[in-house]
Amino acid sequence: MSLLSLADVRKDYLAGDVTVQALKGINLTVEKGKFISFVGPSGSGKTTLLNLVGCLDKPTEGTVTVAGVEVNRMDRKTSAKFRGDNIGFIFQNFNLIPVLTVYENVEYPLIMVQDIALKARKQKIDDMLDRVGMADQRNKYPSQLSGGQKQRVAIARALVMDPKLVLADEPTANLDHDTAYKVIGLMHQMKKEFNTSFIFATHDQKIVGEAEIIYTMEDGLITKVQANGTAGGGIK
Amino acid sequence: MKNIIKISWRNLLRYTRRTLLTSSLIAVGVALVIIFGGIGASFKDEVIGTITNSNLGDIQIHKKGYVGSMDNLPLDIAIPEQGLNKIKSLLDANPEVKAYSERIRFGAMISNFAQTTSMRVTAVYPEKESITCPALTERIKEGNSDPKTFVQPGSIVIPANIAAGMNLKIGDDAVLVATNKDGSVNGVTFKISGISENILGPQGKDGYIHIDDAVSLLRIENGEITEIAVKLNDFDKLKKVYSRLKGELAQIPGKDSGKPAFEVHSWEELSPFSSIVKIVTLLILVVRLVLVSIVLISILNVMMMSVYERIGEIGTIASIGTPPSKILALFLTEGLLLGFFSALAGIIFGTGLLMIVAAAKLNFVFGMMKLSLSPQIPTAEIILSLIIVVVISALASLQPALKASKMEPVEALRHV
Ligand SMILES: Nc1ncnc2c1ncn2[C@@H]1O[C@H](COP(=O)(O)OP(=O)(O)OP(=O)(O)O)[C@@H](O)[C@H]1O
Ligand SMILES: [Mg+2]
């Protein structure tokens, strides 16, 4: 069973009187434990696609199946639970909760989403902060961190829930070049350690090279699929 | 739950100035309710106490129709001896009744042998009257004010205005002239044994004599009286006792008509000051309503701003799987915490001010009543205002919190 499959997925947006066809028929299958990137010009539909895969939005037509579950028709409560159980999110703007410390940000999903008991929780968080190299910053607030550090915390927050799939829309867009590489490198390493699939969307041709499979999108369609031989080997 | 409170609390502290402003607004509102409620309640107690303890009693019983023509102090609408005995046995059997006092009230002329003026006379048994109206003898400023003997056969207590107007002093003689119910006039000489403050305002010319003197002055042969004043053990049970007495007395029919022979009135129905007490009650209610609207508007405003400012954050936590019910709980808790702690601050502030007022012992004269306000800590008012604030805070946060919990994560995220 594949982790993710999209069958003839279309998405229309109604902007005033005009209908924008953001996705025009996407067919796609993703296996477990892959590191995948979507590239393409602005407006090609990357974010739209990630939103559908992440059960944040519903397709106009077609079916999206994640971890064997057809997610098209879920209600709000069910899809929130489904996301909590299966999907991790990493955002372009990091989106940490400003009133919580690094530790508490990573703790948040274990309390508010998954309800993990204190002892197990503490162990998981300590372990995760270690892996992303943020253990010594655990009591800082997000405003006291650099962009790269924030994104590390965000990665920890996504992975602490043991998701089957992590989605990252432009995770490096707000980071400088070196930091971007490091963050992608960290994601790649996490993918290996947890055997979790990562899907990220980006403009940045340089960091795309880190992906195992690269999907190129143009105007709402996937126009090219590349398997990348150098994947994981080129981290600077 | 602990964590929801933690996050909500930190979010409140995040906008320190706004939180403090709202909080102090609510706190001032709560403090006002407590101060106003405390002073108002003490004012009410004082007024009621003054009226019931010095003159009226808590409840009065008359022959049917008496109160309707009370201004004339009619002697022909009287409680006959037989009826009196029935009423007495009812009152004696009622555990809520502390004491009662039989009275004969009539209009009379008082003369110092040179001048004559009119007055109202209440004839009583001094011991019974002093227990029923314990503040009465405190008003006797000159002469004998002993509760057991303040009127004796042959002696009279007159009000200060008559004493001054007619130049009467303790020990002087004065003649009371009265018309009895058959229309014959009689006069008896009394010695002035006490001079009292005017009891019911400046025009009140009320004097007291012993009931035995009234019997001979008015040539009453059959043991009639005109009024029974009743004092209760617990004033708060007034309504209950009142309706019980009313029911019991309704069982005693009149001789001819078969309708109830007697009527019962509570002090409120007999005193014009009861309307002032009602106004104070109403004012306290208005202040509470003001508190409700302050809380409603300020919490609603703050919570709407909080939700609006944090749309992106709501999008984030919704995306990562926070159930809508917890998002609702987060914002509800935030509003509730704000309301609760503001109310707490207001309670401390208000109670503090009230204690200062109590320590200062505000004295003032209201009409002819000398009132000394010593407000108690109004526990009921404090609990009530806490409940009001918490309930209204919850109501006011509900709409913004629902809005937050119903946001579509994609749209909320795009808002950043
Ligand atoms: N909520 C919306 N309402 C209307 N049109 C939308 C909406 N979201 C996206 N679109 C349109 O859908 C198309 C695809 O947008 P999408 O955001 O998926 O592109 P993208 O590949 O993520 O672009 P970028 O690289 O700039 O992030 C665009 O034409 C965009 O204008
Ligand atoms: Mg995009």
CSV table of C-alpha atoms in Angstrom, one decimal, chain B residues 7 11 51 86 89 110 129 134 153 155 189 197 200 203 213 225 230 233 309 328 335 339 367 415:
chain,number,residue,atom,x,y,z
B,7,ILE,CA,-1.3,28.9,27.4
B,11,ASN,CA,-1.5,34.9,26.0
B,51,ILE,CA,-38.4,52.2,61.8
B,86,LYS,CA,-57.3,34.2,70.0
B,89,SER,CA,-52.6,32.3,71.5
B,110,ILE,CA,-52.8,68.0,75.6
B,129,GLU,CA,-43.5,47.5,74.2
B,134,PRO,CA,-36.2,47.9,71.6
B,153,PRO,CA,-50.0,54.7,85.5
B,155,SER,CA,-47.2,59.3,83.8
B,189,THR,CA,-54.1,64.7,84.5
B,197,GLU,CA,-37.1,62.6,70.2
B,200,LEU,CA,-41.7,59.9,62.9
B,203,GLN,CA,-44.7,66.6,62.5
B,213,ASP,CA,-54.6,54.9,81.8
B,225,ILE,CA,-57.4,47.4,72.0
B,230,VAL,CA,-45.2,42.0,66.5
B,233,ASN,CA,-36.8,36.5,66.1
B,309,GLU,CA,-4.6,39.2,16.0
B,328,LEU,CA,-12.6,26.9,21.6
B,335,GLY,CA,-11.8,35.3,28.6
B,339,GLY,CA,-12.8,38.0,34.0
B,367,GLY,CA,-35.2,62.9,57.8
B,415,HIS,CA,-3.7,35.4,6.8
